[in-house]
PDB file of C-alpha atoms in Angstrom:
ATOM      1  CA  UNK A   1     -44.769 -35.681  41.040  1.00  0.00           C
ATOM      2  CA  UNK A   2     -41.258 -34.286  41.404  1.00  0.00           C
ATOM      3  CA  UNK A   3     -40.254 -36.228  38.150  1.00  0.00           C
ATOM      4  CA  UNK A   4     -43.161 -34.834  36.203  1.00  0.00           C
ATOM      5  CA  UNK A   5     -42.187 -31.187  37.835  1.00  0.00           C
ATOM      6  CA  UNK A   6     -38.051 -31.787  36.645  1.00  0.00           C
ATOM      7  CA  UNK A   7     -38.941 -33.144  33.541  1.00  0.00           C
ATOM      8  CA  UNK A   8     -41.497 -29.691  32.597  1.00  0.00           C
ATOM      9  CA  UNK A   9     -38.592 -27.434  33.892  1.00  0.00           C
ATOM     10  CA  UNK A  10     -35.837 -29.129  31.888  1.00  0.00           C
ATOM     11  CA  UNK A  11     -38.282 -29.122  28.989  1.00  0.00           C
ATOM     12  CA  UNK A  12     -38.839 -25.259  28.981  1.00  0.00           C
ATOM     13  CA  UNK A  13     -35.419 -24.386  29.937  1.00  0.00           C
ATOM     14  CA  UNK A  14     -33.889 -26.515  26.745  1.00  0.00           C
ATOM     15  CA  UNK A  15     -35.038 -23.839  24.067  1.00  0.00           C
ATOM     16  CA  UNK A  16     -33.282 -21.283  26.076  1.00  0.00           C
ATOM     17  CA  UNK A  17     -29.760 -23.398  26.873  1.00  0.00           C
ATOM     18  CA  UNK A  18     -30.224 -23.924  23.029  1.00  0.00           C
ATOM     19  CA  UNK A  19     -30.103 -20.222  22.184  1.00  0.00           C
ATOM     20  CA  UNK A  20     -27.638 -19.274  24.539  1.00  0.00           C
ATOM     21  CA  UNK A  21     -25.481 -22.355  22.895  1.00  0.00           C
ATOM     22  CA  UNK A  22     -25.854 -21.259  19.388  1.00  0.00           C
ATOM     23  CA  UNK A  23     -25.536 -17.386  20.373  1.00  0.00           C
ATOM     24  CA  UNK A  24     -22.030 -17.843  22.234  1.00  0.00           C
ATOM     25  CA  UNK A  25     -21.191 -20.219  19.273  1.00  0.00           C
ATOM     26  CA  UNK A  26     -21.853 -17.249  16.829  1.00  0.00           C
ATOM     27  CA  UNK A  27     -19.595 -14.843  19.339  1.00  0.00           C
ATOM     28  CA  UNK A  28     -17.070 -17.304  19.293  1.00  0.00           C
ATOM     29  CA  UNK A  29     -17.490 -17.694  15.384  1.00  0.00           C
ATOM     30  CA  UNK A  30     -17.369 -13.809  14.807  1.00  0.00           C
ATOM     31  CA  UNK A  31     -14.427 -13.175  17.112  1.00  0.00           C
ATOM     32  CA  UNK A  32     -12.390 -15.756  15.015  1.00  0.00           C
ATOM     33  CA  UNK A  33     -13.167 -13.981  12.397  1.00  0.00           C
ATOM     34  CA  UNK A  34     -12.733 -10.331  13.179  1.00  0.00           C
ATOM     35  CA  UNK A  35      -9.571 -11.507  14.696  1.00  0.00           C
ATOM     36  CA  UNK A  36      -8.644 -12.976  11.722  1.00  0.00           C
ATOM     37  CA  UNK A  37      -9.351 -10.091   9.194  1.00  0.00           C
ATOM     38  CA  UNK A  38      -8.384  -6.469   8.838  1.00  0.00           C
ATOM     39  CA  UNK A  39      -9.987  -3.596   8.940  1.00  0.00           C
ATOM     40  CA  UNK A  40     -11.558  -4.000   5.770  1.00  0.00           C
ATOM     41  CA  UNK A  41     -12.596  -7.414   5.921  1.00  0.00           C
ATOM     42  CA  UNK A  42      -9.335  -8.799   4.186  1.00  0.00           C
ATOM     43  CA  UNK A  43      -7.352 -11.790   5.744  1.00  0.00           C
ATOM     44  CA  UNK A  44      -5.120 -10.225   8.322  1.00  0.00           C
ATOM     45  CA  UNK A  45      -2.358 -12.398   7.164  1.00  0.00           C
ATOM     46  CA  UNK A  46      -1.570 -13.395   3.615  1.00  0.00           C
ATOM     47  CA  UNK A  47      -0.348 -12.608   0.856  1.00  0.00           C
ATOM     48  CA  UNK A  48      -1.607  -9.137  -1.450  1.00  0.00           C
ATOM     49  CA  UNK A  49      -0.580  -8.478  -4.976  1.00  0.00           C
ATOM     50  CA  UNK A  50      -1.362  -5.276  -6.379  1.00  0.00           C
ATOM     51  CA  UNK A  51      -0.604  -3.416  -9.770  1.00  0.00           C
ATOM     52  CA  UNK A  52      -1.487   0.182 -10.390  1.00  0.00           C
ATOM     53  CA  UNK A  53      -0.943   3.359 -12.419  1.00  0.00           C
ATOM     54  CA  UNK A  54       0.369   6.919 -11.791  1.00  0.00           C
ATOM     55  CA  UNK A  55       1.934  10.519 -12.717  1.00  0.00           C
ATOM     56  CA  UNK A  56       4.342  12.817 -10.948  1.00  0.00           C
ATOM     57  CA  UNK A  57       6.984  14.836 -11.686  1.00  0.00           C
ATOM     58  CA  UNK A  58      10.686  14.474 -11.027  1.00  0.00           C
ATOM     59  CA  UNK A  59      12.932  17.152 -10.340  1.00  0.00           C
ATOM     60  CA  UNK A  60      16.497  17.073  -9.340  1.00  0.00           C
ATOM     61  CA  UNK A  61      19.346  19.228  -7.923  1.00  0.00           C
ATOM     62  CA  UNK A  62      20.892  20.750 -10.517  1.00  0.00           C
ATOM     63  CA  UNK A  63      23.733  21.543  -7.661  1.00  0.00           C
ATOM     64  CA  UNK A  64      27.596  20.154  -8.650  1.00  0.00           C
ATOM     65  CA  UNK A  65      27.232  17.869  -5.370  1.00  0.00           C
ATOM     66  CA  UNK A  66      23.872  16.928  -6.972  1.00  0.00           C
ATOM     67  CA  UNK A  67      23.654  13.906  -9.045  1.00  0.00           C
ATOM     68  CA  UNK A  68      23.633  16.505 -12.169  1.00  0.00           C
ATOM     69  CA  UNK A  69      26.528  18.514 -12.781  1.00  0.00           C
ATOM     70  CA  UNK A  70      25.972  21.895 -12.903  1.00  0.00           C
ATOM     71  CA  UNK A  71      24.078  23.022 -16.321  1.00  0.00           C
ATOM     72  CA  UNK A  72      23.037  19.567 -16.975  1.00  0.00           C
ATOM     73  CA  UNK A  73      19.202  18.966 -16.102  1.00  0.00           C
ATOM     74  CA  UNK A  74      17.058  15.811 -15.571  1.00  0.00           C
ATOM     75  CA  UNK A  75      13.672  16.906 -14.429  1.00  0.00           C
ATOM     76  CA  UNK A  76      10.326  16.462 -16.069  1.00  0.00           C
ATOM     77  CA  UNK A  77       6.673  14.693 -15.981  1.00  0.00           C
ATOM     78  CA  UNK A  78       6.132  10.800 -15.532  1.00  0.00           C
ATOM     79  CA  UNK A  79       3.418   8.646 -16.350  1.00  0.00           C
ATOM     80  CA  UNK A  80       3.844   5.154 -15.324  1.00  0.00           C
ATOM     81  CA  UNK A  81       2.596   1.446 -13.707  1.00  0.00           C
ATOM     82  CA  UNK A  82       3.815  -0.714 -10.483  1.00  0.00           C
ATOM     83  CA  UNK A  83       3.237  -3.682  -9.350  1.00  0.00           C
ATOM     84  CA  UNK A  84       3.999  -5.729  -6.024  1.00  0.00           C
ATOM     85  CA  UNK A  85       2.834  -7.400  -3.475  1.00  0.00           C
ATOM     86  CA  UNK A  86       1.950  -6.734   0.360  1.00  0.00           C
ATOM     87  CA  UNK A  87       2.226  -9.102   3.164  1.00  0.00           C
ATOM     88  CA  UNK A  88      -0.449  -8.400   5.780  1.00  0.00           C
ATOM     89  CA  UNK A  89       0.924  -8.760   9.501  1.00  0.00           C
ATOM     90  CA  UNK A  90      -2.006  -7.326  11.604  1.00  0.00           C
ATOM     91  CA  UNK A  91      -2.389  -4.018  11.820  1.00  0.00           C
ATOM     92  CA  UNK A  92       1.093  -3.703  10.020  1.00  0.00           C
ATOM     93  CA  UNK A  93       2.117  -4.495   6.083  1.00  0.00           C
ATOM     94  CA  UNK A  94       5.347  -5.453   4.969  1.00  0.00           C
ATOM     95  CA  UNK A  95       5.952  -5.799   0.843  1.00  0.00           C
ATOM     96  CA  UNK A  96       8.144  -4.859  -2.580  1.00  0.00           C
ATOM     97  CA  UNK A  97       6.891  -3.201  -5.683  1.00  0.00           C
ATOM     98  CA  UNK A  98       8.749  -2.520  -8.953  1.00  0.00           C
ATOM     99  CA  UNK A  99       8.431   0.138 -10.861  1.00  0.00           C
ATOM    100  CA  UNK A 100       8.384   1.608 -14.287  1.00  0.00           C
ATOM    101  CA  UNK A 101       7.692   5.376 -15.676  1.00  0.00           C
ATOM    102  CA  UNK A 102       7.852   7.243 -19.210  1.00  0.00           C
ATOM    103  CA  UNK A 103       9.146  10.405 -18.832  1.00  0.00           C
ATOM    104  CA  UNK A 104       8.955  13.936 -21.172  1.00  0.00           C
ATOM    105  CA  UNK A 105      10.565  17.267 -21.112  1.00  0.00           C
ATOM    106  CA  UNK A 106      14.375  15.759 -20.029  1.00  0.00           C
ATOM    107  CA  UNK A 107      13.600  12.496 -18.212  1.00  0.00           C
ATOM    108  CA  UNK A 108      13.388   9.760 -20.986  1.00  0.00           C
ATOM    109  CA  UNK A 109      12.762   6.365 -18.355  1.00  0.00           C
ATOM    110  CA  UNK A 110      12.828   5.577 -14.980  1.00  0.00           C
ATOM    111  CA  UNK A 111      12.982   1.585 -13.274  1.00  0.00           C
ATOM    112  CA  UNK A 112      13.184   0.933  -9.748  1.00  0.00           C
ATOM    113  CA  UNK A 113      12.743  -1.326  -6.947  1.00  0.00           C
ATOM    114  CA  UNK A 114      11.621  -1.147  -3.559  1.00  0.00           C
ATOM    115  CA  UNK A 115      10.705  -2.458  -0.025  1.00  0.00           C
ATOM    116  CA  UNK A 116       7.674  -1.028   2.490  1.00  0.00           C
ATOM    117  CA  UNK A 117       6.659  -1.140   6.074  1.00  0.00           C
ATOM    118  CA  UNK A 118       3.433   0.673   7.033  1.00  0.00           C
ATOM    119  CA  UNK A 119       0.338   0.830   9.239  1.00  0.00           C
ATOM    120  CA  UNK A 120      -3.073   0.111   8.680  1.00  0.00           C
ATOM    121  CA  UNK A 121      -5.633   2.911   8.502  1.00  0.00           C
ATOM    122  CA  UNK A 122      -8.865   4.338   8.495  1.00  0.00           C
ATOM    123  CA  UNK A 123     -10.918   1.279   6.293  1.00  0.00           C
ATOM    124  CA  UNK A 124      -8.468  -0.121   3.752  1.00  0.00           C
ATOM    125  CA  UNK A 125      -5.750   2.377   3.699  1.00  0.00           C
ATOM    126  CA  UNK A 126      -2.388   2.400   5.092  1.00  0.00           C
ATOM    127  CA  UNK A 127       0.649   4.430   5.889  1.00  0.00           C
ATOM    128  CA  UNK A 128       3.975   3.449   4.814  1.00  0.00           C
ATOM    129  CA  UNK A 129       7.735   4.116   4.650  1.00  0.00           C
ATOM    130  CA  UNK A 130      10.204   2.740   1.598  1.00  0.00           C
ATOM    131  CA  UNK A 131      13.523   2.646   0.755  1.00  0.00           C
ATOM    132  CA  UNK A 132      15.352   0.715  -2.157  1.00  0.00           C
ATOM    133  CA  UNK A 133      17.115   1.155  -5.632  1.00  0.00           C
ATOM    134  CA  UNK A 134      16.380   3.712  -8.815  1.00  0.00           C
ATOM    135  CA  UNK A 135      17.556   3.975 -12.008  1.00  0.00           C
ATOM    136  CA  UNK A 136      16.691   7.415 -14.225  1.00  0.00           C
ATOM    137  CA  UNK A 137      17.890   7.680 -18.362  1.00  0.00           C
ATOM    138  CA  UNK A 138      17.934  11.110 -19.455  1.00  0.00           C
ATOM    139  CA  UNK A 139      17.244  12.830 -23.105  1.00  0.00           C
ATOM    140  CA  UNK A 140      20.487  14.445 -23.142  1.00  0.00           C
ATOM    141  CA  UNK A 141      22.381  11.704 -22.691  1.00  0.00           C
ATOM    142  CA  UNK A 142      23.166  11.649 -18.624  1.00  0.00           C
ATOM    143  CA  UNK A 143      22.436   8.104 -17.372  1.00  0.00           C
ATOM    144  CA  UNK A 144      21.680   8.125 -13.485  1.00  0.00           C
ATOM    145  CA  UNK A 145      23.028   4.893 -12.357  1.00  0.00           C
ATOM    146  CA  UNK A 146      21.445   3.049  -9.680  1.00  0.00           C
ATOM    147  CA  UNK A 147      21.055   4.817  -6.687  1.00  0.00           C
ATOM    148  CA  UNK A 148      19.179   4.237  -3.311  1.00  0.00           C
ATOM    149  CA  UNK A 149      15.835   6.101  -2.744  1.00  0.00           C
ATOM    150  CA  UNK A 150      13.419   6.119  -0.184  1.00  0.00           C
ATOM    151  CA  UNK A 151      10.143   7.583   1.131  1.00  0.00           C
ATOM    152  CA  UNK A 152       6.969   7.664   1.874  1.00  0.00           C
ATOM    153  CA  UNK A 153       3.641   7.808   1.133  1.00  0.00           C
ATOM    154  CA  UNK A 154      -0.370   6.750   1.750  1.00  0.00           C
ATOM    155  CA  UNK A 155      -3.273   5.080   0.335  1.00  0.00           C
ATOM    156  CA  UNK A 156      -7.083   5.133   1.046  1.00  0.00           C
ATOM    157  CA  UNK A 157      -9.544   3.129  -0.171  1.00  0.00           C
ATOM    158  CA  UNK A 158     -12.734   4.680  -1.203  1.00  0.00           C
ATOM    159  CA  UNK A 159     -14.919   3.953   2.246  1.00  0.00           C
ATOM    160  CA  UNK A 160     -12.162   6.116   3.522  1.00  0.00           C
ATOM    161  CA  UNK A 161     -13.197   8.947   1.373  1.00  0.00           C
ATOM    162  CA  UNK A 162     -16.408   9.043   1.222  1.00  0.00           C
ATOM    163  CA  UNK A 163     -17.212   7.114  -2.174  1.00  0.00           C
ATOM    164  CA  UNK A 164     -18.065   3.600  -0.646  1.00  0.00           C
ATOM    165  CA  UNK A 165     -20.370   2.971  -2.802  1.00  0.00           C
ATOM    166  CA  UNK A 166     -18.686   3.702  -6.180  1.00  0.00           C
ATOM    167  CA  UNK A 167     -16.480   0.395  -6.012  1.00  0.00           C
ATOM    168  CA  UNK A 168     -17.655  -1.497  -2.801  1.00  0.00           C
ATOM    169  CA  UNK A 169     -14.570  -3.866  -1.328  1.00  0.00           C
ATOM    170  CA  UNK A 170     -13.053  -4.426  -4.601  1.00  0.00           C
ATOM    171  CA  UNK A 171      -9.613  -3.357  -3.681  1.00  0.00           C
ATOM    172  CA  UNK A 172      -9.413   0.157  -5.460  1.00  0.00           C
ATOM    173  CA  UNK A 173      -7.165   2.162  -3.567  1.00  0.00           C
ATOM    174  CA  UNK A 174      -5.387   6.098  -4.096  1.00  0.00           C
ATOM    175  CA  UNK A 175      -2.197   6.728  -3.520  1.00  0.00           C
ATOM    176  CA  UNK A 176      -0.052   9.514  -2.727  1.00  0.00           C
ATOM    177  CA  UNK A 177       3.709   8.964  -2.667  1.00  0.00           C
ATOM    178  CA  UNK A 178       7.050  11.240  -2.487  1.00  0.00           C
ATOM    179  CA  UNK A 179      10.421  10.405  -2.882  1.00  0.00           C
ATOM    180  CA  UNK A 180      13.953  11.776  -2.728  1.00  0.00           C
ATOM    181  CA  UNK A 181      17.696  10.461  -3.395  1.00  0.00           C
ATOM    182  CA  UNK A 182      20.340  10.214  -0.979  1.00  0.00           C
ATOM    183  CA  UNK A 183      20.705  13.944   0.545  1.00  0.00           C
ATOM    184  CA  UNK A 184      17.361  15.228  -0.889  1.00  0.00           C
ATOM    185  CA  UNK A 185      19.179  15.485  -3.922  1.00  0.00           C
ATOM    186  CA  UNK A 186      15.881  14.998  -6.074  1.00  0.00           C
ATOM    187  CA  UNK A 187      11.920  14.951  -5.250  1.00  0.00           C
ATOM    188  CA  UNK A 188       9.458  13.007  -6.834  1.00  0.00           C
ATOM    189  CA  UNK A 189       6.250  13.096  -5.990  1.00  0.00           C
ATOM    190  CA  UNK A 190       3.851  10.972  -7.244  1.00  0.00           C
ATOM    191  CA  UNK A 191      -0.258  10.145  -7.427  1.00  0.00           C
ATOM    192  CA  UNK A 192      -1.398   6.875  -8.267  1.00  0.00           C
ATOM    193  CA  UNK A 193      -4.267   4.592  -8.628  1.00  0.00           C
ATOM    194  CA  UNK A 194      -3.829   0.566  -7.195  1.00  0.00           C
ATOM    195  CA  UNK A 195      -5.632  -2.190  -7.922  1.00  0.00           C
ATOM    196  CA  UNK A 196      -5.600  -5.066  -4.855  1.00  0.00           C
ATOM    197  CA  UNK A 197      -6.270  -8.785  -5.581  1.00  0.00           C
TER     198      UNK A 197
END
């Protein structure tokens, strides 16, 4: 009798040792993953390349300690593309971009290349910090040889802005940027639009 008894218990308790089996499975499963992932559902660690668009304006110190000598000028609109690549590292992103812009009024190019740090936020976006190398050509003849730059700037993806729905997870992001030479000699502040693989 106590066989028959063990054998109905173990029978209705194996559908629920199943479940619990297959639900701590599906835990385990999802916790890999999320671990795994950003915010956003990309791999956490990888590798990111992006290209992208953007307009600004650059204006410089027309100061004599400025990179212009006094009655020269080298300011004016940009319109330009990027493209780098970021390496995800958690909740942080390391990466490089170069860089290349049309300019009007004064400005006649621009080239440059540079390195970022930044944070994860919000959905997709991040905040980051960059330094590296610029190079500006001028109408009127001044050639700004290569000098270091650095700033900062931000992206969000479109979650992050309320407009989830007009591209879904497919790696639009905007970005707001602003640079500067070596003692604020210059600003340039720029808005972009990137495109994530």
């Amino acid at each position: 009798m106590n066989k028959y008894l063990m054998t109905a218990v173990l029978a209705a308790a194996l559908p629920a040792v199943a479940a619990q089996a297959q639900d701590s499975s599906t835990t385990s499963t999802t916790t890999a993953t999320t671990e795994n992932t950003a915010i956003d559902g990309t791999p956490a660690f990888g590798f990111e390349p992006y290209v992208g668009v953007f307009g600004g304006y650059h204006d410089f110190d027309r100061g004599t300690d400025g990179p212009l000598q006094a009655g020269n000028s080298a300011n004016g609109a940009l319109v330009g593309g990027y493209g780098g690549v970021n390496i995800p590292l958690g909740a942080f992103v390391a990466g490089a971009e170069g860089s290349i812009a049309k300019g009007f009024n004064d400005i006649d190019y621009e080239y440059g290349v540079t390195g970022h740090l930044g944070v994860r936020i919000g959905d997709s976006g991040m905040f980051f910090g960059r330094a590296g190398y610029h190079w500006v050509n001028a109408k009127n003849g001044f050639a700004n040889d290569k000098n270091e730059i650095y700033g900062f700037g931000m992206e969000v993806g479109p979650k992050d802005i309320g407009l989830a729905g007009l591209t879904g997870n497919a790696g639009v992001r905007l970005r707001l940027t602003i640079d500067t030479y070596d003692d604020f000699q210059s600003i340039r502040p720029t808005a972009g639009v990137s495109f994530h693989f």
